[in-house]
Coordinates of C-alpha atoms in Angstrom, one line a residue:
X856 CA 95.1 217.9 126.9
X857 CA 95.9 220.2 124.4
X858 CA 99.5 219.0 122.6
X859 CA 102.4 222.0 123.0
X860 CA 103.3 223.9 120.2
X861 CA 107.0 223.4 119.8
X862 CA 109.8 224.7 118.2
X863 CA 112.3 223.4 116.3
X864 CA 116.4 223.8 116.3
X865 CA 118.5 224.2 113.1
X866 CA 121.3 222.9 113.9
X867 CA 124.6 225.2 112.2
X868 CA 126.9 221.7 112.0
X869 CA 124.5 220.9 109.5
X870 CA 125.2 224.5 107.5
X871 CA 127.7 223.8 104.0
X872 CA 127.2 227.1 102.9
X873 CA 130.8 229.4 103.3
X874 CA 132.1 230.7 106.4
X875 CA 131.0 233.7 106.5
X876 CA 127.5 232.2 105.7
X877 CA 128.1 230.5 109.3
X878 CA 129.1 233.6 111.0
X879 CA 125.8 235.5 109.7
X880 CA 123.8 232.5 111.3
X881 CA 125.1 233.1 114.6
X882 CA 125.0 236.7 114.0
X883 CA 121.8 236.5 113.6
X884 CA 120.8 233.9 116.5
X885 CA 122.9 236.3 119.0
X886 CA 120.8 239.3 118.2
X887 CA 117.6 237.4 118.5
X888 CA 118.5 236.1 121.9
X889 CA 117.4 239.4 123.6
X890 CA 114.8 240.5 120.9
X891 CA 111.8 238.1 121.4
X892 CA 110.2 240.3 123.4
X893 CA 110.3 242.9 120.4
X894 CA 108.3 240.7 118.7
X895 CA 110.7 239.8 115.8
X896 CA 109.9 236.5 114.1
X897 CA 112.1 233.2 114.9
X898 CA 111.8 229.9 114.5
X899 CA 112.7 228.7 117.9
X900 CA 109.9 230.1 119.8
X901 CA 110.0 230.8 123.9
X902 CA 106.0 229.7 124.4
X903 CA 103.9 226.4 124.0
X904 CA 100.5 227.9 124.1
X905 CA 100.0 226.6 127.4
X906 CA 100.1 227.8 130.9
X907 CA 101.5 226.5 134.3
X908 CA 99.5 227.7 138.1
X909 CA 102.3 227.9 140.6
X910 CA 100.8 227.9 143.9
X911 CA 102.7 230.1 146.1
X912 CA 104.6 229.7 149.1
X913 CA 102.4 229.0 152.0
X914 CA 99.5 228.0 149.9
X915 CA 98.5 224.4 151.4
X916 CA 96.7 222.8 147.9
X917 CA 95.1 223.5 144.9
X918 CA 91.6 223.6 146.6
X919 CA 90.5 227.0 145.7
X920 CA 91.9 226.6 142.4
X921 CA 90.3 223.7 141.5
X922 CA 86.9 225.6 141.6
X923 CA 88.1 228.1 139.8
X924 CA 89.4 225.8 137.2
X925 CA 86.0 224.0 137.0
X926 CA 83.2 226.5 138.5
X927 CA 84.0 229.3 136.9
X928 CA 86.1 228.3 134.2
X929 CA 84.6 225.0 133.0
X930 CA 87.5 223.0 132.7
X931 CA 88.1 219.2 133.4
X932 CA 90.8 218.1 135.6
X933 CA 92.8 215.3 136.2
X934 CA 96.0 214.9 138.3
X935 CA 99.5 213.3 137.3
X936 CA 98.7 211.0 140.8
X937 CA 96.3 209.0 138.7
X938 CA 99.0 207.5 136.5
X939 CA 102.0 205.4 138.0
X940 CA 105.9 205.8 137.1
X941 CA 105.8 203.7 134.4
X942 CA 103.0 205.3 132.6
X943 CA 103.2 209.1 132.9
X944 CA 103.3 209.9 129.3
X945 CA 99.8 208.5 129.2
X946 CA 98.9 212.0 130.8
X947 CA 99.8 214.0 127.5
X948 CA 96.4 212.1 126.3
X949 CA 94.4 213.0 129.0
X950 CA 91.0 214.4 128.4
X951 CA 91.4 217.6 130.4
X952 CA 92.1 221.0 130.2
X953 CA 93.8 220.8 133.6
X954 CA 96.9 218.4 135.5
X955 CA 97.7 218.9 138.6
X956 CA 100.5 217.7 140.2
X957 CA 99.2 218.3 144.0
X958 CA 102.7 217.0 145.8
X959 CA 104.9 219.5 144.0
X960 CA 102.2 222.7 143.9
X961 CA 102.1 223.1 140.0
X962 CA 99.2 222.6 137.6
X963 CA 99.6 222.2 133.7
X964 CA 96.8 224.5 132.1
X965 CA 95.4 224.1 128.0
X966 CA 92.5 225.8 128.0
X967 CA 90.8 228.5 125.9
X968 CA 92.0 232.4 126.1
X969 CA 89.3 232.9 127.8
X970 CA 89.4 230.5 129.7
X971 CA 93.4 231.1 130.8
X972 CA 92.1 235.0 131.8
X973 CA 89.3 233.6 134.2
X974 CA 91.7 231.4 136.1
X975 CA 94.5 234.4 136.3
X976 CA 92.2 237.1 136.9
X977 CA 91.0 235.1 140.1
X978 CA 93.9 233.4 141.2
X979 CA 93.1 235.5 145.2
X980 CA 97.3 235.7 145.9
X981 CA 96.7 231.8 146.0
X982 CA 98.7 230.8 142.7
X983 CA 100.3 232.7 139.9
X984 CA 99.9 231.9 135.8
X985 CA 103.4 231.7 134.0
X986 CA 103.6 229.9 130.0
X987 CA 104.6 226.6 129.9
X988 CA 108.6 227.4 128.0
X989 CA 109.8 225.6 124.9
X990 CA 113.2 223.3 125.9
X991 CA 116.0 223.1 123.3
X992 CA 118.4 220.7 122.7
X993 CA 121.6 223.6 123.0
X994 CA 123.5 224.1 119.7
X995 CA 125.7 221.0 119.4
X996 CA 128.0 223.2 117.1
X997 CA 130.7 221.5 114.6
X998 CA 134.3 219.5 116.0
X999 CA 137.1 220.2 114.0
X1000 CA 137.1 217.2 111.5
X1001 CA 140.6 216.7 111.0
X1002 CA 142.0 216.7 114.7
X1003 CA 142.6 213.0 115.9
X1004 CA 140.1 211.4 117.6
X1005 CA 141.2 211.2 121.7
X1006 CA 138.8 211.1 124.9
X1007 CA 140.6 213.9 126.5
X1008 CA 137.8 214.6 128.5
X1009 CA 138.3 211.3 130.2
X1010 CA 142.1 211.5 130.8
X1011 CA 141.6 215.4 132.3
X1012 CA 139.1 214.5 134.6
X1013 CA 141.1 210.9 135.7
X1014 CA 138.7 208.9 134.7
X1015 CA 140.8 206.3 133.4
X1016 CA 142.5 206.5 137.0
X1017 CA 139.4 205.3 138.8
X1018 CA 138.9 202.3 140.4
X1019 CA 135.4 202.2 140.2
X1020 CA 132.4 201.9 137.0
X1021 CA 129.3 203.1 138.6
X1022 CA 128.2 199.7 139.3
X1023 CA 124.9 199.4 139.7
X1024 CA 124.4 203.4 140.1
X1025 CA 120.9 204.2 137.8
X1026 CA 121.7 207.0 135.9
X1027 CA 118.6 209.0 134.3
X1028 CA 119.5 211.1 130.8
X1029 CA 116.6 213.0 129.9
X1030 CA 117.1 214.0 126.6
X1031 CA 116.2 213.0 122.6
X1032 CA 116.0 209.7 123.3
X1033 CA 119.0 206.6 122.7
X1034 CA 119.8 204.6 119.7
X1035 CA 118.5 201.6 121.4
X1036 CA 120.7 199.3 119.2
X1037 CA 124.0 200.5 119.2
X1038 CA 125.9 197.8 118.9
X1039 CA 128.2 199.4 121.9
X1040 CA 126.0 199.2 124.8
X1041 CA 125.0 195.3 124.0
X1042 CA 124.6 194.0 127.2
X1043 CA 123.8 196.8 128.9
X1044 CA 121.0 197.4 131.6
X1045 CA 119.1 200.1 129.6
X1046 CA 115.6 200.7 130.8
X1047 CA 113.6 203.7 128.6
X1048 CA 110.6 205.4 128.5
X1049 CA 109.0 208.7 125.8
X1050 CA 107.3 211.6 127.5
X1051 CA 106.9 213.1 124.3
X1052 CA 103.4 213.8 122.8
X1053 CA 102.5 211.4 120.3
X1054 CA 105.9 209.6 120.3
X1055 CA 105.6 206.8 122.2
X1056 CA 109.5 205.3 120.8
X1057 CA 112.2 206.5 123.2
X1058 CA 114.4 205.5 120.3
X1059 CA 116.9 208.6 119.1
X1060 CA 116.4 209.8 115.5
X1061 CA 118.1 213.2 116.3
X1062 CA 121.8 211.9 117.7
X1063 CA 122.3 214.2 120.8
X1064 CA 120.5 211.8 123.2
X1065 CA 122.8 209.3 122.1
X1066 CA 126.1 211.6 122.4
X1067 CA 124.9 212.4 125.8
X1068 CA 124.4 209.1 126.5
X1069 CA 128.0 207.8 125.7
X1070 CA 129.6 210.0 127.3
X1071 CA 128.0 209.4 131.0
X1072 CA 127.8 205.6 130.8
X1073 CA 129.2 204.3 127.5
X1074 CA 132.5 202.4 127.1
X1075 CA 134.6 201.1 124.5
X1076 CA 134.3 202.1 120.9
X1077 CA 134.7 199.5 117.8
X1078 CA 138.3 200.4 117.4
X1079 CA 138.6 199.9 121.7
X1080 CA 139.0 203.6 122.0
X1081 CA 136.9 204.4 125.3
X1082 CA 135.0 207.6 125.8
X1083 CA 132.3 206.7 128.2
X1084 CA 132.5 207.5 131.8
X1085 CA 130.6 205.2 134.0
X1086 CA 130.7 202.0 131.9
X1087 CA 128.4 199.5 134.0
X1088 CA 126.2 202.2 135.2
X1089 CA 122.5 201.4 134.8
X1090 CA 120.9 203.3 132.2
X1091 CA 117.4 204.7 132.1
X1092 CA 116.8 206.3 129.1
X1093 CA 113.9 209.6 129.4
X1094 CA 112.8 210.9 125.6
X1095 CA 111.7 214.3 126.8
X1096 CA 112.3 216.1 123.8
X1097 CA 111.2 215.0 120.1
X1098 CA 113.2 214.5 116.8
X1099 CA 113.3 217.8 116.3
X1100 CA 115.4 218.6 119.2
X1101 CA 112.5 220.6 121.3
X1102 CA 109.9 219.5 124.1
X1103 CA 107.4 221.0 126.8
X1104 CA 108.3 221.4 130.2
X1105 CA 105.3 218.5 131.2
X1106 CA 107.3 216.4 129.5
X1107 CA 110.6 217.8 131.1
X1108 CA 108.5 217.3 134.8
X1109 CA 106.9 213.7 133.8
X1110 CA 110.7 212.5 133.0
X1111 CA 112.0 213.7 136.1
X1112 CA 109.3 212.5 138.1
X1113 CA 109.8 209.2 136.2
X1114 CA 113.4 209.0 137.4
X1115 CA 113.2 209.8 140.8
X1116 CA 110.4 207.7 141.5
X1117 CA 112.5 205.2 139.5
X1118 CA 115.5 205.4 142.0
X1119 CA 117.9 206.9 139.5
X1120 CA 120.8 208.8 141.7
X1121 CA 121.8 211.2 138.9
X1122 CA 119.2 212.7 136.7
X1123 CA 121.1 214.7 134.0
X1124 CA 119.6 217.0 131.6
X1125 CA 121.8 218.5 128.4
X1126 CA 118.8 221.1 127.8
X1127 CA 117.8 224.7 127.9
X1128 CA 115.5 227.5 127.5
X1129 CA 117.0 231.2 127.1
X1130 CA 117.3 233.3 130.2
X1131 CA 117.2 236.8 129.8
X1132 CA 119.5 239.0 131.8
X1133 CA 117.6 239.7 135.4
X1134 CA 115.3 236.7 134.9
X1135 CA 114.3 234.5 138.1
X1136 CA 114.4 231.0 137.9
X1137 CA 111.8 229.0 136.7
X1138 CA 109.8 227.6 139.9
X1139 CA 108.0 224.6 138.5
X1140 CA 111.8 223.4 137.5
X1141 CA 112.9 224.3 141.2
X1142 CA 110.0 221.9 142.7
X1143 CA 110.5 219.0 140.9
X1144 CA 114.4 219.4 141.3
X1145 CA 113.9 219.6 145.1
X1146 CA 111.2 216.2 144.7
X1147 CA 114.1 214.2 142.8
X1148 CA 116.8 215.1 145.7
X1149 CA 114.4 214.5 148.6
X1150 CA 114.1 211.1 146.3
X1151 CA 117.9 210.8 146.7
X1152 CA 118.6 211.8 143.2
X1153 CA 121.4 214.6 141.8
X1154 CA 119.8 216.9 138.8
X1155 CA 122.2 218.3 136.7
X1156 CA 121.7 220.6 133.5
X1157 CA 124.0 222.1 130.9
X1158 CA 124.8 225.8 131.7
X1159 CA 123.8 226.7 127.7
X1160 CA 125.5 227.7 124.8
X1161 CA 124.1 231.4 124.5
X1162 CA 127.3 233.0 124.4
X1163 CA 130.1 234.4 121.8
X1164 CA 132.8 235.1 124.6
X1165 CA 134.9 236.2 121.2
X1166 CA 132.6 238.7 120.3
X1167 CA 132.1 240.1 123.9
X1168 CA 128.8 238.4 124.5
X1169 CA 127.4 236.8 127.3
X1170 CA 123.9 234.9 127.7
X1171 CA 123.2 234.1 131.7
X1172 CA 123.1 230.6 132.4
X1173 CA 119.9 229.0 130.8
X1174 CA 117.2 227.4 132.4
X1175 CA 116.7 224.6 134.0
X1176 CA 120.4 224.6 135.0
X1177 CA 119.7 228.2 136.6
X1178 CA 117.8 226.6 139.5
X1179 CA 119.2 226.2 142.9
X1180 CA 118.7 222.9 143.3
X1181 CA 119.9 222.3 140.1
X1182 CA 124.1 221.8 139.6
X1183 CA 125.1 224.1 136.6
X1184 CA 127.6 223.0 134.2
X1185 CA 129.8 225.0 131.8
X1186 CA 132.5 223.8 129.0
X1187 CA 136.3 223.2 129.0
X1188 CA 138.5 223.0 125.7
X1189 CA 141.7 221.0 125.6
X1190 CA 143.6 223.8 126.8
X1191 CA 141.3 224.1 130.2
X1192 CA 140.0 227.6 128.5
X1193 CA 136.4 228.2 129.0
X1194 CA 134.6 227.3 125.9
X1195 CA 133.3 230.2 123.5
X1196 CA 129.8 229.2 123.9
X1197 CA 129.7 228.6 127.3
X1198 CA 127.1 231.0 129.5
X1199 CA 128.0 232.6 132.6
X1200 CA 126.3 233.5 135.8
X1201 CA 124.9 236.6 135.6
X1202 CA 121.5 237.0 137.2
X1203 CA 122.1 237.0 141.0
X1204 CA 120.4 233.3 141.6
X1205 CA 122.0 231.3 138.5
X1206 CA 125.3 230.8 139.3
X1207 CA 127.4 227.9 137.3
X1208 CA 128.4 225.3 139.8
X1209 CA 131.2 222.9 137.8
X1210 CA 132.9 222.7 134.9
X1211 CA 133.6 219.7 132.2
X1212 CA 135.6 219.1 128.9
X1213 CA 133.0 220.4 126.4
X1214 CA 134.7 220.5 123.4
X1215 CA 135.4 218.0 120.3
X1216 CA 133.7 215.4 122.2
X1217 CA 133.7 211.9 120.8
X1218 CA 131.1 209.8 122.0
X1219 CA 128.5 207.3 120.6
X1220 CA 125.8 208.5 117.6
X1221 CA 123.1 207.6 116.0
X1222 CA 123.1 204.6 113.1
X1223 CA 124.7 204.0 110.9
X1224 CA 126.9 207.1 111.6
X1225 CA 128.0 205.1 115.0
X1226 CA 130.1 207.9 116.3
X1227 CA 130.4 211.9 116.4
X1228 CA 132.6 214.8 118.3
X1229 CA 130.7 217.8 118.8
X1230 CA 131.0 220.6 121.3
X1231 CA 129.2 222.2 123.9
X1232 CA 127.8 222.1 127.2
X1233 CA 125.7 219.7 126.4
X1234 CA 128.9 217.4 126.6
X1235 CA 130.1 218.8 129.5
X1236 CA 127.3 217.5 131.3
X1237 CA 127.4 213.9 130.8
X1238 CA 130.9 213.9 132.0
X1239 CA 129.8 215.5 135.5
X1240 CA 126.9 213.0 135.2
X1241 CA 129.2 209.7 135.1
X1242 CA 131.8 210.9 137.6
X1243 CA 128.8 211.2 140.1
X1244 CA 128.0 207.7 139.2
X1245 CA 131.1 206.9 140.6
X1246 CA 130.7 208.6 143.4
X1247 CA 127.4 207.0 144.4
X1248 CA 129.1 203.6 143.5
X1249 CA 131.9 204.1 146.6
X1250 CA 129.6 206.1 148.9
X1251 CA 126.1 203.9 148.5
X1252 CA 124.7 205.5 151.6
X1253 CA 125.7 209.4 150.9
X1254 CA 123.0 212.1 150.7
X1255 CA 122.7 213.7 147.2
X1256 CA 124.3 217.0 149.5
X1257 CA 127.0 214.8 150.6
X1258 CA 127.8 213.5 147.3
X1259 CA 127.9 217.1 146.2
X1260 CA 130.3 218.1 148.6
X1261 CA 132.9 215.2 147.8
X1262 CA 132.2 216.6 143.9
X1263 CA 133.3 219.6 144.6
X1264 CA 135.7 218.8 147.1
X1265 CA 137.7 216.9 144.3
X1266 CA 137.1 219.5 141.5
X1267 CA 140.0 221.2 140.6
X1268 CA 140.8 224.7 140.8
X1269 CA 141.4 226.9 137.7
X1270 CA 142.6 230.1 137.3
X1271 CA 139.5 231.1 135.8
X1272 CA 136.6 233.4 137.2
X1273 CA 134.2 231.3 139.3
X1274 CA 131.1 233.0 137.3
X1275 CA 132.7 231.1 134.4
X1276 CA 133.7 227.7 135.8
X1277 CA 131.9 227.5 139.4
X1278 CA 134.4 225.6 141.7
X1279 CA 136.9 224.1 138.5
X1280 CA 137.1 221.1 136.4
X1281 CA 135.3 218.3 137.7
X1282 CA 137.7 215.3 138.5
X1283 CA 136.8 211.4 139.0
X1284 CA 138.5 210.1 142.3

């Protein structure tokens, strides 16, 4: 299988040039949000080279499409089936041009150009050819450095009200990876797996795996400050994007077939890939979010942080969290403000669902660093993440759809648009 050609995300927070250096740089990332399709050169590209077959609606398997794949195209195939749970990251090294994954009607393609036109140009309204997208870790920008260090996003929510830790709830991040040793999490039931190609090391050497992390199932920092959420939650760790803060969407799918089939309740992703205004949602991303809740699990996904709300812009909601069967989550400040960043719905189908405190988050880090407060959706997600936990913890026998209701049925109401914020602030019960 050919390996994806990724992306990678400079990260502003690690910018010490002037201010005004800092607002060029997001100058400059706003404008090329919408451009890509002009052509203009980027360094976070939208493509990985390779292509996805969707079958359509109504189409019972991939059994005309397999000839096409091999009779006319010469390809090899293999499916995801022949690999178990534990070993799905074995598929990125595959000989094949092909992957099928046969329950969920969606095929992983790496062949030729040629190759990629014979299969589209005789797809017979059985299948459709889309590029596999580039997911980013979303712009973890800079916390103020010299505000004190609080978990307000635990005392807003009532966390630290709840009676219960997510006991035994498995919780799936699928993200950079964990710092495996953090001395915080000794103890802990942490079970981990890379779907990354060519990393085998679910261990975090970017940080925002680790933030994310914390925040949904840590507990109680060095000085006994806590900031995690669901603090005896199980943890299963999925690496689905590299050190450099990017991954396919195979690996994406592999981790959340991983934690479904794993029996992991919440499956929380703090990544994205830009949506352009009047864009559908990605169907691969809607399948294997509908296999993970028919497996009992909730997938959730950070809204994005597209947006300059200061500056009048606003980036629809990214992608996977513009799914259906995917819960959307934007960012709170302190002052229960929608965060700058924060995207909105704007295309008909992607609507935000919740909101969370996303802003000068402290939560766990990579080593030797420890610790870190950063903002963005990508925090706000782990928060909804943990307070599910707790959920499942008191209602062991709920549907993921009833679990959702009581979610939203003890969110709380803001005086802010629902396109921003979806039903409120998410609360712990």
């Amino acid at each position: 299988m050919k390996k994806p050609i990724l992306g990678k995300r400079t990260f502003l927070r690690d910018n010490t040039v002037p201010a005004i250096a800092f607002e060029k740089a997001m100058t400059i990332r706003h404008r090329n949000t919408f451009s890509i399709a002009a052509g203009e050169e980027q360094n976070e590209p939208l493509y990985t080279g390779r292509y996805i077959a969707v079958l359509k609606e109504g189409a019972d398997d991939f059994k005309h499409a397999r000839k096409v794949f091999t009779n006319n195209a010469g390809m090899k195939i293999s499916s995801i089936n022949d690999f178990n749970a534990n070993n799905y990251a074995a598929a990125n090294e595959v000989d094949a041009d092909v992957i099928t994954y046969d329950q969920l009607g969606v095929a992983l393609i790496s062949g030729e150009p040629e190759q990629i036109s014979t299969v589209s140009a005789m797809a017979d309204n059985e299948y459709i050819i889309i590029p596999e997208r580039i997911a980013y870790v979303p712009e973890d920008l800079p916390a103020l450095a010299d505000r004190d260090v609080a978990t307000w996003g635990l005392n807003c929510t009532d966390v630290l009200k709840s009676t219960y830790t997510g006991n035994g709830v498995k919780v799936a991040i699928l993200d950079t990876g964990f710092t495996m040793n953090h001395p915080d999490f000794a103890g802990r039931n942490i079970t981990a797996q890379s779907f990354v190609d060519g990393d085998t090391d679910p261990m975090d050497h970017h940080g925002h795996g680790t933030h994310c992390t914390g925040t949904a199932c840590g507990g109680i920092d060095a000085n006994g400050l806590r900031y995690g959420v669901a603090t005896k939650a199980d943890i299963y760790i999925g690496k689905v994007l590299g050190n450099n803060g990017s991954g396919s969407q195979q690996s994406i799918w592999n981790g959340i077939l991983w934690a479904a089939d794993s029996g992991c309740k919440v499956i929380s992703m703090s990544l994205e890939s830009p949506v352009f205004p009047g864009q559908n949602y990605d169907l691969t991303y809607e399948r294997f979010a509908k296999y993970a809740s028919a497996k009992g699990a909730i997938v959730i996904a950070a809204a994005g942080n597209g947006s300059k709300r200061n500056w009048g812009h606003f980036t629809p909601v990214s992608s996977p969290a513009d799914c259906p069967s995917v819960l959307a989550v934007a960012a709170l400040d302190s002052n229960m403000n929608v965060a700058d960043f924060s995207n909105r719905c704007i295309n008909p189908t992607a609507q935000v669902d919740i909101a969370a405190p996303g802003y000068d988050i402290y939560s766990s880090w990579t080593l030797p660093q420890r610790y870190n407060r950063i903002h963005g959706t990508s925090m706000a997600t782990p928060h909804v993440a943990g307070i599910l936990a707790l959920l499942w913890e008191q209602y062991p026998n709920y549907s993921p759809s009833e679990i959702t209701v009581e979610l939203f049925k003890f969110a709380k109401r803001l005086a802010l648009p629902s396109i921003d914020v979806g039903i409120g602030l998410v609360m712990a019960k």
